[in-house]
PDB file of C-alpha atoms and ligand atoms in Angstrom:
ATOM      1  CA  UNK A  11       0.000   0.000   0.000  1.00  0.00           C
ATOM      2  CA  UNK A  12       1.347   3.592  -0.974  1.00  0.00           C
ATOM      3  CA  UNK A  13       0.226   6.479   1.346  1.00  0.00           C
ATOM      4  CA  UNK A  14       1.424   9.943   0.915  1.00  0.00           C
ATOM      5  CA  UNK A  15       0.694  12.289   3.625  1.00  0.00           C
ATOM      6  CA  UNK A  16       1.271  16.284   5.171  1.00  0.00           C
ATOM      7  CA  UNK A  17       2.473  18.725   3.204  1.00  0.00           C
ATOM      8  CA  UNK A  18       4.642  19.714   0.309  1.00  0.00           C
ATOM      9  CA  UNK A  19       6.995  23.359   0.766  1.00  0.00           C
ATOM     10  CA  UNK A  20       8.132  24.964  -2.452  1.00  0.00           C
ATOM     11  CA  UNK A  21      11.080  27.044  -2.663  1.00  0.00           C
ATOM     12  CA  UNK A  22      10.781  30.580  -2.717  1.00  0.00           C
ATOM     13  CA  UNK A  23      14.542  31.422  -2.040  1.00  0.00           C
ATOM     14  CA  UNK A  24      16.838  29.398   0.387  1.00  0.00           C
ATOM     15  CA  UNK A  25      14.902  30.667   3.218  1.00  0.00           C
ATOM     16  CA  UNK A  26      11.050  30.611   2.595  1.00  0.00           C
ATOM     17  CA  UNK A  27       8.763  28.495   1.310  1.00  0.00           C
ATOM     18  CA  UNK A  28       5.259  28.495   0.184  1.00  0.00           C
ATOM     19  CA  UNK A  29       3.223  25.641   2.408  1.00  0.00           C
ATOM     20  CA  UNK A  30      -0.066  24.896   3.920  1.00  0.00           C
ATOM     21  CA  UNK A  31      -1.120  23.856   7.170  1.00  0.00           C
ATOM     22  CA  UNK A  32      -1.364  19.684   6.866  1.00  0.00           C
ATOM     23  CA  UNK A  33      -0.232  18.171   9.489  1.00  0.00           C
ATOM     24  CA  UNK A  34      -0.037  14.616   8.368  1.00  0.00           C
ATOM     25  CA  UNK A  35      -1.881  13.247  10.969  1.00  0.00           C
ATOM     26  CA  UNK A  36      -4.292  11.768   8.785  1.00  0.00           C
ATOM     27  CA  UNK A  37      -2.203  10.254   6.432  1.00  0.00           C
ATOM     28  CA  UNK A  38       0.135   8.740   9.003  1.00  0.00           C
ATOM     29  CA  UNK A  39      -3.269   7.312  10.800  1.00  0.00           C
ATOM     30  CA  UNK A  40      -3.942   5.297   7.712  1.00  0.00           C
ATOM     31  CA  UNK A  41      -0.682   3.904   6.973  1.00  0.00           C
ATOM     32  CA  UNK A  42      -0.213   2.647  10.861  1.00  0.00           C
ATOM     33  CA  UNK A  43      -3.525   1.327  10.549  1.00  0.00           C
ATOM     34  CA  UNK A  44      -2.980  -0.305   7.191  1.00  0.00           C
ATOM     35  CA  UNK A  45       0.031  -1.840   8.694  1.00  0.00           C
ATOM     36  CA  UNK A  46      -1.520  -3.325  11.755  1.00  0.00           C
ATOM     37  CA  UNK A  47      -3.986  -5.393   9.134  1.00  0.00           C
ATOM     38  CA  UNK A  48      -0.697  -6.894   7.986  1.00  0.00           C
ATOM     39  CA  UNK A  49      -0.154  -4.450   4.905  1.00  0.00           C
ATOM     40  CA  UNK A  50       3.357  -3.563   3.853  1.00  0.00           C
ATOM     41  CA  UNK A  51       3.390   0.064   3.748  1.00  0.00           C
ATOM     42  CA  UNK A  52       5.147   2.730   1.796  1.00  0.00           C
ATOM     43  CA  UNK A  53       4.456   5.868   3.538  1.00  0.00           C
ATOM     44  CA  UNK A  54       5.842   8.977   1.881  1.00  0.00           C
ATOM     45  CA  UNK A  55       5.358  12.045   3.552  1.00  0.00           C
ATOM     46  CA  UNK A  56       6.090  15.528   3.599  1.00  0.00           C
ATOM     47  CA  UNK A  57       7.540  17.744   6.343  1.00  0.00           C
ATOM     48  CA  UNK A  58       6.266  17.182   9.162  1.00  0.00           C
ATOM     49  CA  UNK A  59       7.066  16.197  13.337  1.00  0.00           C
ATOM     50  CA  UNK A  60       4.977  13.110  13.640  1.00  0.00           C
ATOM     51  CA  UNK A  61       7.129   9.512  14.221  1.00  0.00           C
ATOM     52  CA  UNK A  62       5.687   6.099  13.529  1.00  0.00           C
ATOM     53  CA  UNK A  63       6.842   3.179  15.299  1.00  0.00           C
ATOM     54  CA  UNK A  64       4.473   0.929  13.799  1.00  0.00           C
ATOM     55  CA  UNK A  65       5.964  -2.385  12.276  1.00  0.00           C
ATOM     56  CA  UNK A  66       5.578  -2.939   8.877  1.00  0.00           C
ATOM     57  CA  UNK A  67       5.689   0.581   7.633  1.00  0.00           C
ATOM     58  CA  UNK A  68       8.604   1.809   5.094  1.00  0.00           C
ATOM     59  CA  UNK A  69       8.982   5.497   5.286  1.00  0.00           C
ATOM     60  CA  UNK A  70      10.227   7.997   3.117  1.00  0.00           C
ATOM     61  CA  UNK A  71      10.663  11.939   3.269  1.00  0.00           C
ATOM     62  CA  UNK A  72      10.055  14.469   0.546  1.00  0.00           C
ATOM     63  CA  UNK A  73       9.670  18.217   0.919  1.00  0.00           C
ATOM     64  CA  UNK A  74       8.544  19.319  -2.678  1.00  0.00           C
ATOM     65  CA  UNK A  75       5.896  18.391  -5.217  1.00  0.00           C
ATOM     66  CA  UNK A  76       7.910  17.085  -7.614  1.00  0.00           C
ATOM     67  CA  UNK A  77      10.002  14.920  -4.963  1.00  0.00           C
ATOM     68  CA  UNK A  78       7.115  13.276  -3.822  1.00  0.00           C
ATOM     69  CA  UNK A  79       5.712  12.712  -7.436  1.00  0.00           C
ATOM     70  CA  UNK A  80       9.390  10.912  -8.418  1.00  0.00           C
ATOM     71  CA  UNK A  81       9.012   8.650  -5.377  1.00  0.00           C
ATOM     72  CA  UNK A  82       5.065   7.817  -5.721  1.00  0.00           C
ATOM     73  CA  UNK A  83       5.744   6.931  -9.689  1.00  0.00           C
ATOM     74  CA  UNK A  84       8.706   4.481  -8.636  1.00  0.00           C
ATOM     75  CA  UNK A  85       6.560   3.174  -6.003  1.00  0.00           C
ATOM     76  CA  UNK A  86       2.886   3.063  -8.009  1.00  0.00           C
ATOM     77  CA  UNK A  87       3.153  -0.315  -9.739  1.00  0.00           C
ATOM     78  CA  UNK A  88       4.239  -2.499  -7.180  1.00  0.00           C
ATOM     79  CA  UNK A  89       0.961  -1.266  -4.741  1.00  0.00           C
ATOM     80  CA  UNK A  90      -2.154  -3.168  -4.902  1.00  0.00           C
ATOM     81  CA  UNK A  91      -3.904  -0.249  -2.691  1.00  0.00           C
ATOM     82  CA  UNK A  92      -2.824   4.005  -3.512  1.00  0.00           C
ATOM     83  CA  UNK A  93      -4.104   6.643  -0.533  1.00  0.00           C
ATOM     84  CA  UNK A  94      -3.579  10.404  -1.619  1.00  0.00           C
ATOM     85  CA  UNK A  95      -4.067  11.668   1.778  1.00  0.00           C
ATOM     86  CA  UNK A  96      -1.001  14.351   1.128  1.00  0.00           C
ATOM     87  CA  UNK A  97      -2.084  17.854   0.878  1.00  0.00           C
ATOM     88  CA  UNK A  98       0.365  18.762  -2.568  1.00  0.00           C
ATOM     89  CA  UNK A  99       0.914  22.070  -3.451  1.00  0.00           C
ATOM     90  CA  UNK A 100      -0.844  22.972  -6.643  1.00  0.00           C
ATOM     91  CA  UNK A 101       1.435  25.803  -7.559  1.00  0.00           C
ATOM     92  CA  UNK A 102       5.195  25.998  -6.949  1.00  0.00           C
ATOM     93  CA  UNK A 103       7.416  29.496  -7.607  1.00  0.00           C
ATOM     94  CA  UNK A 104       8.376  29.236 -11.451  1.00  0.00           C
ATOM     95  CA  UNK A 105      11.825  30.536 -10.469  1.00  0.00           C
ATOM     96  CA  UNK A 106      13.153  29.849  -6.789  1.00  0.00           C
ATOM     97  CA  UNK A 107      15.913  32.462  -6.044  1.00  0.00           C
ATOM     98  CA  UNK A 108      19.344  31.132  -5.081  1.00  0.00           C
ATOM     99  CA  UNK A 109      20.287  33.107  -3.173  1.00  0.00           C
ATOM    100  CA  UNK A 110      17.697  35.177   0.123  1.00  0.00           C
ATOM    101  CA  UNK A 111      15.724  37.918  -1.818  1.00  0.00           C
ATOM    102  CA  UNK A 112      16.195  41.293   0.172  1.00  0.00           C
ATOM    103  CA  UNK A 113      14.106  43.574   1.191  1.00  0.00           C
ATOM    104  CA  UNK A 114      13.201  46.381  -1.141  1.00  0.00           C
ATOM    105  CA  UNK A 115      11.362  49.417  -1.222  1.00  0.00           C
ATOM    106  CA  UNK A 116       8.950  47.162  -3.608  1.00  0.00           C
ATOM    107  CA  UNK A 117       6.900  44.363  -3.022  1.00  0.00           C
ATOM    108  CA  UNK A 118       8.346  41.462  -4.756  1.00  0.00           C
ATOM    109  CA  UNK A 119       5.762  39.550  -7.171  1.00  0.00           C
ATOM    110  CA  UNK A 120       6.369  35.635  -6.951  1.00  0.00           C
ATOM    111  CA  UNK A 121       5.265  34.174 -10.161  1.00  0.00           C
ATOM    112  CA  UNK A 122       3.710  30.599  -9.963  1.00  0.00           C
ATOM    113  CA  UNK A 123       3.354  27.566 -12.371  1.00  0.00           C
ATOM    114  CA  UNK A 124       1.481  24.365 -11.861  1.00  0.00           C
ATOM    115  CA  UNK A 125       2.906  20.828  -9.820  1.00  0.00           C
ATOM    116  CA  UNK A 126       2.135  17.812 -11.115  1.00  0.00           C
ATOM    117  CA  UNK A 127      -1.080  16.116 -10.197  1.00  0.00           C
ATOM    118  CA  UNK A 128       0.480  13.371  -8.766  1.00  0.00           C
ATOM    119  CA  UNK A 129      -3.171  11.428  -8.216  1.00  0.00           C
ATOM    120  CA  UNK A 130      -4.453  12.160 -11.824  1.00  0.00           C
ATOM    121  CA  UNK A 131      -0.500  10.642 -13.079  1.00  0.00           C
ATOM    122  CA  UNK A 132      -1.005   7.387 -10.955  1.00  0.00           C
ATOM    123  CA  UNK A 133      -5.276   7.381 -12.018  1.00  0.00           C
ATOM    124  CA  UNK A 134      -3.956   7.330 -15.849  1.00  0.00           C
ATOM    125  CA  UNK A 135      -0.950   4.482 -14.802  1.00  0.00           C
ATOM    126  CA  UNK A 136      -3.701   2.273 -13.203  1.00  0.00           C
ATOM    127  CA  UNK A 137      -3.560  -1.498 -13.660  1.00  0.00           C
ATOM    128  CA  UNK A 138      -6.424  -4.064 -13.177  1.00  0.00           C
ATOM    129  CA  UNK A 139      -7.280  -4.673  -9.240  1.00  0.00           C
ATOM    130  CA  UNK A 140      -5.115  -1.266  -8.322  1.00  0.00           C
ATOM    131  CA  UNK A 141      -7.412   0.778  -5.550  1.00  0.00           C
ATOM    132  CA  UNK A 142      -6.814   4.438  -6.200  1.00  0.00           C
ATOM    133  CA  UNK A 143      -8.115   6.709  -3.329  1.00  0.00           C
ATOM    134  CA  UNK A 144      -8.025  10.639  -3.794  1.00  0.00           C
ATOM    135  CA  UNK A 145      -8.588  13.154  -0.753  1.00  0.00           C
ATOM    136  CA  UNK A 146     -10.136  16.747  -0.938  1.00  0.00           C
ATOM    137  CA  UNK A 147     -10.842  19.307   1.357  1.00  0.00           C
ATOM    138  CA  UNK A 148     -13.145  22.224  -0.311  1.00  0.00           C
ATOM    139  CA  UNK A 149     -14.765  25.159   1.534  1.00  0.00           C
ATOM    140  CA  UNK A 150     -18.134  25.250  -0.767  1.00  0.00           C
ATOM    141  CA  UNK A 151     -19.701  23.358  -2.653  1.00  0.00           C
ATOM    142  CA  UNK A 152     -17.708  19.736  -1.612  1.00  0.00           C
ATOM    143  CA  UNK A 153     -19.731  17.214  -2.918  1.00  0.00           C
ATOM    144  CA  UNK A 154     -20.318  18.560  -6.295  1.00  0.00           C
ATOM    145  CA  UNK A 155     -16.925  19.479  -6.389  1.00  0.00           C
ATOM    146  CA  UNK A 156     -15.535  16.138  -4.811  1.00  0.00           C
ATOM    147  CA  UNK A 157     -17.693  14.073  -7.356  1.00  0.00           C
ATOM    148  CA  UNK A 158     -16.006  15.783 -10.232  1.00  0.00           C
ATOM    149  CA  UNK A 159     -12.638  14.839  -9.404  1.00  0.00           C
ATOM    150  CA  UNK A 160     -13.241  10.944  -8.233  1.00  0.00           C
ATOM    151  CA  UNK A 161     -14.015  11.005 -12.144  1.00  0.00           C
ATOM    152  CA  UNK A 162     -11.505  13.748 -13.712  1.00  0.00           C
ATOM    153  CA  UNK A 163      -8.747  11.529 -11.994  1.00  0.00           C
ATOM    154  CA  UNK A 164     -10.163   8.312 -12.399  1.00  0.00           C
ATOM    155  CA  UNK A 165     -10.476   6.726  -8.469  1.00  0.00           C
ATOM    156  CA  UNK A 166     -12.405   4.479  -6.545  1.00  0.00           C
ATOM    157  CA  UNK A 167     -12.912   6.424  -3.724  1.00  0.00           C
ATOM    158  CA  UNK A 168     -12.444  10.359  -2.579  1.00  0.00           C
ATOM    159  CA  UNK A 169     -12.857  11.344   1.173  1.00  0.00           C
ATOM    160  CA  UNK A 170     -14.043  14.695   0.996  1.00  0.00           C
ATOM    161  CA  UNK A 171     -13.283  16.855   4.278  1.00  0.00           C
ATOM    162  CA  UNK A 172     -14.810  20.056   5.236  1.00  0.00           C
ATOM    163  CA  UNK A 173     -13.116  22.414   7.336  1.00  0.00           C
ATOM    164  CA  UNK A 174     -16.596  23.368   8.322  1.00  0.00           C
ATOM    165  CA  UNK A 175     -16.627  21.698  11.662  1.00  0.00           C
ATOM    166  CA  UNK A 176     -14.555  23.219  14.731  1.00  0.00           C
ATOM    167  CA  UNK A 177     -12.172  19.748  15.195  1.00  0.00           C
ATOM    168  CA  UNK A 178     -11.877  18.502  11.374  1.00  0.00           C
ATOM    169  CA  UNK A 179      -9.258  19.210   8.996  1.00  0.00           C
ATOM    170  CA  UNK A 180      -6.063  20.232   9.260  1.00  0.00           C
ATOM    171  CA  UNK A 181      -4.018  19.966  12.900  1.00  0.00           C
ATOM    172  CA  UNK A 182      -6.513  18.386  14.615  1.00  0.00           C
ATOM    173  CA  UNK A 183      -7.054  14.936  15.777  1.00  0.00           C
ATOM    174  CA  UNK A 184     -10.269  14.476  14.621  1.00  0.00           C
ATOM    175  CA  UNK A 185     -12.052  14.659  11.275  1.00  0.00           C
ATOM    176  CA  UNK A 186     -15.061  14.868   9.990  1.00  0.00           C
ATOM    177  CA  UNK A 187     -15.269  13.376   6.495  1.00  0.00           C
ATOM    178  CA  UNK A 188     -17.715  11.735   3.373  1.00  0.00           C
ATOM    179  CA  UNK A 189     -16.834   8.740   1.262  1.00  0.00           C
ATOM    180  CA  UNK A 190     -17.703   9.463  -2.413  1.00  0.00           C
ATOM    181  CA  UNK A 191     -17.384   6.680  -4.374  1.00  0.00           C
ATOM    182  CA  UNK A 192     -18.562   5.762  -8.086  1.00  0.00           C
ATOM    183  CA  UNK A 193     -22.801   4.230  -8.346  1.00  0.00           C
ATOM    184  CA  UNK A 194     -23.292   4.662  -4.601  1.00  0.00           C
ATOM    185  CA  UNK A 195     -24.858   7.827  -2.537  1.00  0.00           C
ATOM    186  CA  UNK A 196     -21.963   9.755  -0.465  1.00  0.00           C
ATOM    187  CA  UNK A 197     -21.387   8.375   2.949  1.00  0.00           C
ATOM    188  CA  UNK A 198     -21.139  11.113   5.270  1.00  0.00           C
ATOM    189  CA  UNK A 199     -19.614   9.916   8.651  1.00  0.00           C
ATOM    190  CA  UNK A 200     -20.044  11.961  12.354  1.00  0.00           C
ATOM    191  CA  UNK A 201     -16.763  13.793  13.548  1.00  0.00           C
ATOM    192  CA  UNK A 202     -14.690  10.830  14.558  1.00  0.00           C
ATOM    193  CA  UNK A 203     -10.803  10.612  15.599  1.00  0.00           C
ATOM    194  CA  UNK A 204      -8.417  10.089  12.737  1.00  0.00           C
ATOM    195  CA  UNK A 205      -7.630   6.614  13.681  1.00  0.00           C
ATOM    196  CA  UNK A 206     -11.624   5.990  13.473  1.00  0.00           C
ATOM    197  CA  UNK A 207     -11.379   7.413   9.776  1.00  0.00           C
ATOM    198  CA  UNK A 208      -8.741   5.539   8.651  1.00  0.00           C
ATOM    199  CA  UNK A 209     -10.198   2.227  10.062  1.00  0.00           C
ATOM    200  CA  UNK A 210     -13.420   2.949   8.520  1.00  0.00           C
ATOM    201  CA  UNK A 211     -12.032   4.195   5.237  1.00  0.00           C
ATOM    202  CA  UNK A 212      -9.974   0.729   5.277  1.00  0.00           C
ATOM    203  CA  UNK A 213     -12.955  -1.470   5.950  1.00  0.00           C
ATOM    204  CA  UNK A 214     -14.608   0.351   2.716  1.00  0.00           C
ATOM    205  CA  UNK A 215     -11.421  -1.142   0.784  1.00  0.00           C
ATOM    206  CA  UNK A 216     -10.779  -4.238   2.069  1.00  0.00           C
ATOM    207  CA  UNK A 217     -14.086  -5.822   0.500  1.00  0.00           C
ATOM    208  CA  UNK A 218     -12.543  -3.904  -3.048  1.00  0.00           C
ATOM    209  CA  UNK A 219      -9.297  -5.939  -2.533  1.00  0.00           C
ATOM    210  CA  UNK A 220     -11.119  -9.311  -1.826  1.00  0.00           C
ATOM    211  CA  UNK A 221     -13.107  -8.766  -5.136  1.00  0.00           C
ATOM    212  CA  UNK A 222      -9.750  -7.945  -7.196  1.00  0.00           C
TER     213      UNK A 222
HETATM  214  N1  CTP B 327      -2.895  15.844  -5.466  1.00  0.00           N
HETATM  215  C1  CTP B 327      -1.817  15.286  -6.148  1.00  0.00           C
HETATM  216  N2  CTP B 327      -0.929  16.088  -6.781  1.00  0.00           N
HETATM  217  C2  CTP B 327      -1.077  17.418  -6.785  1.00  0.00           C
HETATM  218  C3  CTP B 327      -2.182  17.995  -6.121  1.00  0.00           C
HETATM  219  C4  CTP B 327      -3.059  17.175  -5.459  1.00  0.00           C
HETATM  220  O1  CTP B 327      -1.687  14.062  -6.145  1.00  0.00           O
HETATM  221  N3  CTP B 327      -0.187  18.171  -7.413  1.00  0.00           N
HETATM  222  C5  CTP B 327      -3.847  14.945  -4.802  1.00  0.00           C
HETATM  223  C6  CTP B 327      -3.958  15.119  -3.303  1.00  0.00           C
HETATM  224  O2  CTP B 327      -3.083  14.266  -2.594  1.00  0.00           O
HETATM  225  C7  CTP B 327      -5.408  14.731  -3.047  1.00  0.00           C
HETATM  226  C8  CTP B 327      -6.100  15.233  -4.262  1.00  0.00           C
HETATM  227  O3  CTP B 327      -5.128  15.255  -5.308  1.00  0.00           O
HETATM  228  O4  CTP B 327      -5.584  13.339  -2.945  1.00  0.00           O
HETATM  229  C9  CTP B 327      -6.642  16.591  -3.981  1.00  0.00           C
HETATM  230  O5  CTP B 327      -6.812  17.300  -5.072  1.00  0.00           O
HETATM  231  P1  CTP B 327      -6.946  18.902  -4.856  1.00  0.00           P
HETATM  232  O6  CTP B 327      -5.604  19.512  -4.887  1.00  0.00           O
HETATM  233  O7  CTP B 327      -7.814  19.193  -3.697  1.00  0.00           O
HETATM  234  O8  CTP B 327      -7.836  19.218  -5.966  1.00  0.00           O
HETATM  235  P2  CTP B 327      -7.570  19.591  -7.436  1.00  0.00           P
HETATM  236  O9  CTP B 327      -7.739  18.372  -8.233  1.00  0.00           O
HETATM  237  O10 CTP B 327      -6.285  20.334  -7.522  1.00  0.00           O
HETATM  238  O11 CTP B 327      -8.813  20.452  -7.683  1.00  0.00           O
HETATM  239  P3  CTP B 327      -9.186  21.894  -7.193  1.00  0.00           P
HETATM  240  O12 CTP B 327      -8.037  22.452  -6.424  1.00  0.00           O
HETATM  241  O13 CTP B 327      -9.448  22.540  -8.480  1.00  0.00           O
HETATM  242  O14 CTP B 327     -10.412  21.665  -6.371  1.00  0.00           O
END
């Protein structure tokens, strides 16, 4: 099983980064849960100050975008099961300065260009009996939006969170969150710790695994 989790940083200059506020506390829930079941895990993670000591898992750290998406690729084809929990940057500085940018009398303007969709790469890569899983956290209209990219990147299953609860999303320990998966109504679960999520979220896919 692959599981990416927390964040990505993307150079600005030696110094800063841009970032977001992941923890990976989700992430890292599901691959120590995974691994208790008796999965072999590859969990590749952004930074982030959470340790696992939890058997079976093989860990690997990234800090950008594109590391992460050269590790996932190497690892995609040799995982029966794929969990996107990672919150990757979309947009990474189009030209990181070498060297600290100083302070002027003028704003600086930090140009952007797009990551790779890491998810939508491994959705296109898929091979017969792979489980891709996709996460998203939206602020309005989640479900609609959710639906659209379980099938714009091809997955099985998308756990849509919603930061609208005080105690879900990001640095918390618990999470409120819906299963969206292809044919079947949304499954909207009750705020629930982040080791309750990742158990249920794994007894979704273990019947998907039997059937494969
Ligand atoms: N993801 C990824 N690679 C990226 C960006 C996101 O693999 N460069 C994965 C995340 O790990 C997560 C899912 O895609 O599983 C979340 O997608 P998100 O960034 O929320 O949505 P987008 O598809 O970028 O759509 P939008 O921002 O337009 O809602």
């Amino acid at each position: 099983m692959l599981v990416t989790a927390g964040p990505t940083q993307e150079a600005i200059d030696p110094v800063r980064y841009i970032g977001n506020r992941s923890s990976g506390r989700m992430g890292f829930a599901i691959a120590e849960e995974a691994a208790r079941r008796g999965a072999r895990v590859q969990l590749v993670t952004g930074p982030v100050s959470l340790r696992t000591e939890v058997p079976g898992i093989i860990r690997t750290d990234v800090t950008t975008a594109a590391e992460m998406a050269a590790v996932c690729k190497s690892l995609t084809s040799s995982s029966d099961v794929v969990i996107m929990s990672a919150a990757v940057a979309d947009f990474r500085p189009a030209d990181a300065s070498a060297g600290k940018i100083k302070k002027t009398d003028q704003a600086p303007v930090l140009t952007l260009e797009a990551t790779e969709d890491i998810l939508a790469w491994i959705g296109g890569q898929r091979r017969k009996g792979q489980v891709i899983v996709g996460f998203a956290l939206e602020t309005s209209d989640g479900l609609a939006h959710a639906q659209s990219k379980l099938q714009r990147k091809g997955l099985d299953l998308i756990v849509l969170n919603t930061l609208e609860d005080a105690g879900a999303g990001f640095g918390h320990d618990t999470n409120r969150v819906t299963f969206i998966a292809p044919d079947t109504d949304p499954e909207a679960l009750p705020l629930m710790s982040k080791t309750d999520v990742a158990r249920a979220l794994l007894d979704r896919l273990e019947p998907r695994l039997a059937n494969a």
